[in-house]
Short mmCIF file of C-alpha atoms in Angstrom, two decimals:
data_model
loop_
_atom_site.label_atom_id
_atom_site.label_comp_id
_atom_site.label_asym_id
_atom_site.label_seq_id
_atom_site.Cartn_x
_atom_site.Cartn_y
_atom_site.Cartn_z
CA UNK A 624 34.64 216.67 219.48
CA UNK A 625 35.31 220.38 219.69
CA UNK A 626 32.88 223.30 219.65
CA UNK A 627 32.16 226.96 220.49
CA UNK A 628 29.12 228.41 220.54
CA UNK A 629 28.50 232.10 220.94
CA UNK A 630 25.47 234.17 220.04
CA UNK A 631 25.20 235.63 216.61
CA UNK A 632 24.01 239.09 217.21
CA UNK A 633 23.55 241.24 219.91
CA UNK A 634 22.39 244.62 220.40
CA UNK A 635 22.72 246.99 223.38
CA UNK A 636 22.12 250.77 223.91
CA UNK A 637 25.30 253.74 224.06
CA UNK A 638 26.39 254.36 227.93
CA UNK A 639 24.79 250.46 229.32
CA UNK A 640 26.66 247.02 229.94
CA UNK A 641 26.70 244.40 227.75
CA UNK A 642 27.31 240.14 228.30
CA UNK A 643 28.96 238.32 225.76
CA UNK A 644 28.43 234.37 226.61
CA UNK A 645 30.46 231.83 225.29
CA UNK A 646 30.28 228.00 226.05
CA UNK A 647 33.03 225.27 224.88
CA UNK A 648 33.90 221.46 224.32
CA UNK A 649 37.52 220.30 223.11
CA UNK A 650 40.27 218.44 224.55
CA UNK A 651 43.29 219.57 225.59
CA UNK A 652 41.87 222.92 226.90
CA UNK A 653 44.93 225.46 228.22
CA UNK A 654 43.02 228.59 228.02
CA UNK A 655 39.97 231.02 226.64
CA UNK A 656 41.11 233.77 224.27
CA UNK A 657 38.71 237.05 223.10
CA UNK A 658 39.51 238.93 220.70
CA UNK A 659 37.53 242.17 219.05
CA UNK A 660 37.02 242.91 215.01
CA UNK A 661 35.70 245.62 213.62
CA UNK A 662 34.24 245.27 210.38
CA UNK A 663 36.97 244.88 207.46
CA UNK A 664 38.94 245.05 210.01
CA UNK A 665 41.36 242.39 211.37
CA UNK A 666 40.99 240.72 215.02
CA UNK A 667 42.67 242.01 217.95
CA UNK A 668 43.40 240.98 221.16
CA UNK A 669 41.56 241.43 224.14
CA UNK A 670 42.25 239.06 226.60
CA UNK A 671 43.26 235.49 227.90
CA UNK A 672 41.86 233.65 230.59
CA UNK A 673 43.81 230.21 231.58
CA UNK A 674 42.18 230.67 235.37
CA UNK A 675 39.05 230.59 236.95
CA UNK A 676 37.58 233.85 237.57
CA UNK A 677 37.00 237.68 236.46
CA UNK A 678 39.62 239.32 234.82
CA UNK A 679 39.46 243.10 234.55
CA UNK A 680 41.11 245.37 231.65
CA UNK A 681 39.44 248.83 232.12
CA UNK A 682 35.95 248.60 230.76
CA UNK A 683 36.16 245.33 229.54
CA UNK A 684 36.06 242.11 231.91
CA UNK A 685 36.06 238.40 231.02
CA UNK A 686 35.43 235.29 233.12
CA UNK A 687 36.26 231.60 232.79
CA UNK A 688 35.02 228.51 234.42
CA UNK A 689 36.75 225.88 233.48
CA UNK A 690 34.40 223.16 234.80
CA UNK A 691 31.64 224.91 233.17
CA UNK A 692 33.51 225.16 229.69
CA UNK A 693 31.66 228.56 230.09
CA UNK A 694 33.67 232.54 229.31
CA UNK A 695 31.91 235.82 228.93
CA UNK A 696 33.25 239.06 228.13
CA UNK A 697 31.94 241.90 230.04
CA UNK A 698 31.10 245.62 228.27
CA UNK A 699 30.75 248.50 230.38
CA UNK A 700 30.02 252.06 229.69
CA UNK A 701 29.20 250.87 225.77
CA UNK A 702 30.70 253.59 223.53
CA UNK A 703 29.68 253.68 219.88
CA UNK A 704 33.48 252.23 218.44
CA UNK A 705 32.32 248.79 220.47
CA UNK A 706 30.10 248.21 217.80
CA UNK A 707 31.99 245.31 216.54
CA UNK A 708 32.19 241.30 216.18
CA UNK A 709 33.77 239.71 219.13
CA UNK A 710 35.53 236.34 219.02
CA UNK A 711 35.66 233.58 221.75
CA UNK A 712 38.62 231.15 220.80
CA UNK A 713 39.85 227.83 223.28
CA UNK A 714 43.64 227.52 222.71
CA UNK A 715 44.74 223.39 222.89
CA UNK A 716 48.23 222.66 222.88
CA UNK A 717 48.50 222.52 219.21
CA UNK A 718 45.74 225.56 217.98
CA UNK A 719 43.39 227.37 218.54
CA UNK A 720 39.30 227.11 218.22
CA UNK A 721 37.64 230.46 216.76
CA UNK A 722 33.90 230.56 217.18
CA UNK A 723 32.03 232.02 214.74
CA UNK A 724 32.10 235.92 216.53
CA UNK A 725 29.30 237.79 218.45
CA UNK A 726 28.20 241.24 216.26
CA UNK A 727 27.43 243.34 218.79
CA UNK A 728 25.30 246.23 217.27
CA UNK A 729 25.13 249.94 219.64
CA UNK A 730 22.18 252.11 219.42
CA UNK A 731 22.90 255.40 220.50
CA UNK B 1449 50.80 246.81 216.81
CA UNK B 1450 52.78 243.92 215.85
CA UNK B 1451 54.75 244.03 212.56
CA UNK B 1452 52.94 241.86 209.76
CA UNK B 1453 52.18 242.78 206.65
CA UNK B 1454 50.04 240.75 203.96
CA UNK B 1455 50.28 241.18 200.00
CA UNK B 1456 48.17 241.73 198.09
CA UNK B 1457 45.36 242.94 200.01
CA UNK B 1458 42.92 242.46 197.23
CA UNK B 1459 42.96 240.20 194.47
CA UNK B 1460 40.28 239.36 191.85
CA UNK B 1461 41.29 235.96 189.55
CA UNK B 1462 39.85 233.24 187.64
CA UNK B 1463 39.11 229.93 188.92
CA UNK B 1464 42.37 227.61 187.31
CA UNK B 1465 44.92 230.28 188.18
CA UNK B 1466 47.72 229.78 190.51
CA UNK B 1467 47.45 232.72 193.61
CA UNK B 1468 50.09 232.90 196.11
CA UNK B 1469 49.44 235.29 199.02
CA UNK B 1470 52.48 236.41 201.19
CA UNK B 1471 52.94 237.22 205.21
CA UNK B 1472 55.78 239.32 205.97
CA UNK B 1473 56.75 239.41 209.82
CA UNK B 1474 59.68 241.58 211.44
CA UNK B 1475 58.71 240.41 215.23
CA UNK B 1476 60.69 236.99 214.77
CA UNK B 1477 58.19 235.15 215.83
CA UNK B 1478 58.48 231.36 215.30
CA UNK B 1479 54.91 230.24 214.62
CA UNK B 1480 52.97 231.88 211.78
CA UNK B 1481 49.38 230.99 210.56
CA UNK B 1482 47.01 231.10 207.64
CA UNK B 1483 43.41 231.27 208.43
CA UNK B 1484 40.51 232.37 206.41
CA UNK B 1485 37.28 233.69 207.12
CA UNK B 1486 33.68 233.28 205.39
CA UNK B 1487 30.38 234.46 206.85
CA UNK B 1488 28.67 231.71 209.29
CA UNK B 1489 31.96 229.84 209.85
CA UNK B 1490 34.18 232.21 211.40
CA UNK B 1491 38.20 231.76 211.28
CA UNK B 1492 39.52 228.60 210.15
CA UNK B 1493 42.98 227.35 210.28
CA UNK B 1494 44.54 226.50 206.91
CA UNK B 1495 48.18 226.13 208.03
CA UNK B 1496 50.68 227.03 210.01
CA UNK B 1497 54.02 226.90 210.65
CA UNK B 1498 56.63 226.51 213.91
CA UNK B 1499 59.67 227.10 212.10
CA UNK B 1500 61.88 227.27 209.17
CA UNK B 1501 60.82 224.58 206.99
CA UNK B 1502 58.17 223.50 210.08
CA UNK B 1503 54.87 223.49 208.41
CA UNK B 1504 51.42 221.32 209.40
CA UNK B 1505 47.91 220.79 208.03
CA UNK B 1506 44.50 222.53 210.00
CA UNK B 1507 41.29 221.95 209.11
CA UNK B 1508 40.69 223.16 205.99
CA UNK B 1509 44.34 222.43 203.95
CA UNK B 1510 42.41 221.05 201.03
CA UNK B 1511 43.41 223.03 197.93
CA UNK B 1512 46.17 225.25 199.54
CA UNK B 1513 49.86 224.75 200.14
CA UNK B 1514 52.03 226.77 202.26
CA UNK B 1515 56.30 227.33 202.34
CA UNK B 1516 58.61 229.11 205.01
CA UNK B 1517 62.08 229.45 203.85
CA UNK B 1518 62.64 232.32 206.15
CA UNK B 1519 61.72 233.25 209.64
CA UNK B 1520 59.46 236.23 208.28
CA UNK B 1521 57.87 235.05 205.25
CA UNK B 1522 55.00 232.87 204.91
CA UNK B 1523 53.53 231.90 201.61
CA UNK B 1524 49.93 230.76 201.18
CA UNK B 1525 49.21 228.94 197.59
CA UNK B 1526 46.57 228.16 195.71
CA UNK B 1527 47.44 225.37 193.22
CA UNK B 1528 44.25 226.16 191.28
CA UNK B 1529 42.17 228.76 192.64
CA UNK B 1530 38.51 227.51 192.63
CA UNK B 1531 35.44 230.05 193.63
CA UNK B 1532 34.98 228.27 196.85
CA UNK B 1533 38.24 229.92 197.87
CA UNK B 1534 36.73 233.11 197.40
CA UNK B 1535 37.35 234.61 201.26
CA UNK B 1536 39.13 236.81 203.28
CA UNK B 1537 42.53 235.36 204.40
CA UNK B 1538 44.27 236.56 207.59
CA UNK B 1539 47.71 235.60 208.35
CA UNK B 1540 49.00 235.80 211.97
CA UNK B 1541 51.97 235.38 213.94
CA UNK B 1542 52.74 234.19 217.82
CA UNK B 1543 55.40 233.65 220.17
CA UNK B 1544 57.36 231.02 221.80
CA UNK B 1545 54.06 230.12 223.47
CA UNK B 1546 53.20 228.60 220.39
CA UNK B 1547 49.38 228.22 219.84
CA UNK B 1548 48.81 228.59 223.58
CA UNK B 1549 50.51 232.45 222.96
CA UNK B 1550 48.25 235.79 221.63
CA UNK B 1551 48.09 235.60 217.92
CA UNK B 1552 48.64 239.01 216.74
CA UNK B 1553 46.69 239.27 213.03
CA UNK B 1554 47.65 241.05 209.94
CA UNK B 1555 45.22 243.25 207.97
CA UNK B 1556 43.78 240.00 205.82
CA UNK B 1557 43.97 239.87 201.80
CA UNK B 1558 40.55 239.78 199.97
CA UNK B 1559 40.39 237.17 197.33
CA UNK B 1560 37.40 236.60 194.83
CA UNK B 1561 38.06 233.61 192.32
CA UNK B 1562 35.39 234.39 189.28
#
């Protein structure tokens, strides 16, 4: 079968560093995709992982380990416009898998 | 940002009525995709399309038909809207990568179906 699971909700405080986890199961994995959406908003890109390992794209970070079937997305220095949902999708050769998005709520 | 546009943005119609929702694209991209969007089940593919004339099923094709006579239009129709097609719809375009590329989104149509 094929599955992503992500926490609903999260919450973290202006200025700290938040985790996004994100665990998957499909065939034909070729690589993790995040992307961020602010409410009403549409999704955007954020990154793409098709390797092992950290990626970094100024405050924000993501991981992959393949053999895990395991990605997080890394938050630093939380500003108040990262209050948003964030979206783990697995791309297969022919689509890709959205989970159902992380809100991510910042108190100031 | 990339260049897609979706129209309408909102629409409010009654269940029996035909609704067609249109992507526009000028990045001439070859795959384009419908998804939509409901609370607790995240973005779900509809259709989507590799070409001219190139169109496939996703998950949840039941109830919608799609058409791509150009390279930057993409039509998304309901037969007979119900009210459990009441949802946000996002179209989306990507590269040669095909599904495997970034999908760059457009800014989603709001549909209610009383």
């Amino acid at each position: 079968g094929q599955n992503i699971d992500q926490p609903t909700e999260m919450t973290a405080t202006e200025g700290a560093i938040v985790q996004i986890n994100c665990t998957y199961q499909t065939s034909g994995f070729n690589g993790l995709f995040w992307y961020q959406q602010h409410a009403g908003e549409a999704p955007t890109f954020l990154s793409y992982n098709v390797l092992d390992g950290l990626e970094e794209k100024g405050r924000f970070s993501s991981f992959l380990s393949r053999s895990k079937g395991y990605s997080y997305l890394l938050l630093k220095e939380l500003q108040m416009k990262d209050s948003a949902s964030y979206l783990c999708a697995a791309a297969r050769d022919d689509k890709i898998i959205f989970g159902k998005g992380t809100r991510l709520h910042i108190l100031p | 940002d990339a260049g897609i546009t979706q129209s309408p943005r909102h629409k409010v119609t009654e269940t029996g009525t035909p609704v067609t929702l249109r992507c526009h694209q000028t990045e001439n991209h070859r795959y384009m995709y419908w998804y939509r969007q409901d609370p607790g089940h995240g973005l779900r593919l509809i259709h989507y399309s590799y070409g001219v004339k190139d169109t496939d099923k996703g998950e949840v094709s039941d109830g919608y038909s799609v058409s791509r006579s150009k390279t930057e239009d993409f039509l998304l129709t309901l037969e007979s809207a119900t009210s459990s097609q009441t949802s946000v719809y996002f179209c989306a375009i990507s590269g040669e990568g095909g599904p495997t590329d970034t999908q760059y989104f457009g800014p989603g149509t709001r549909l209610t179906v009383l």
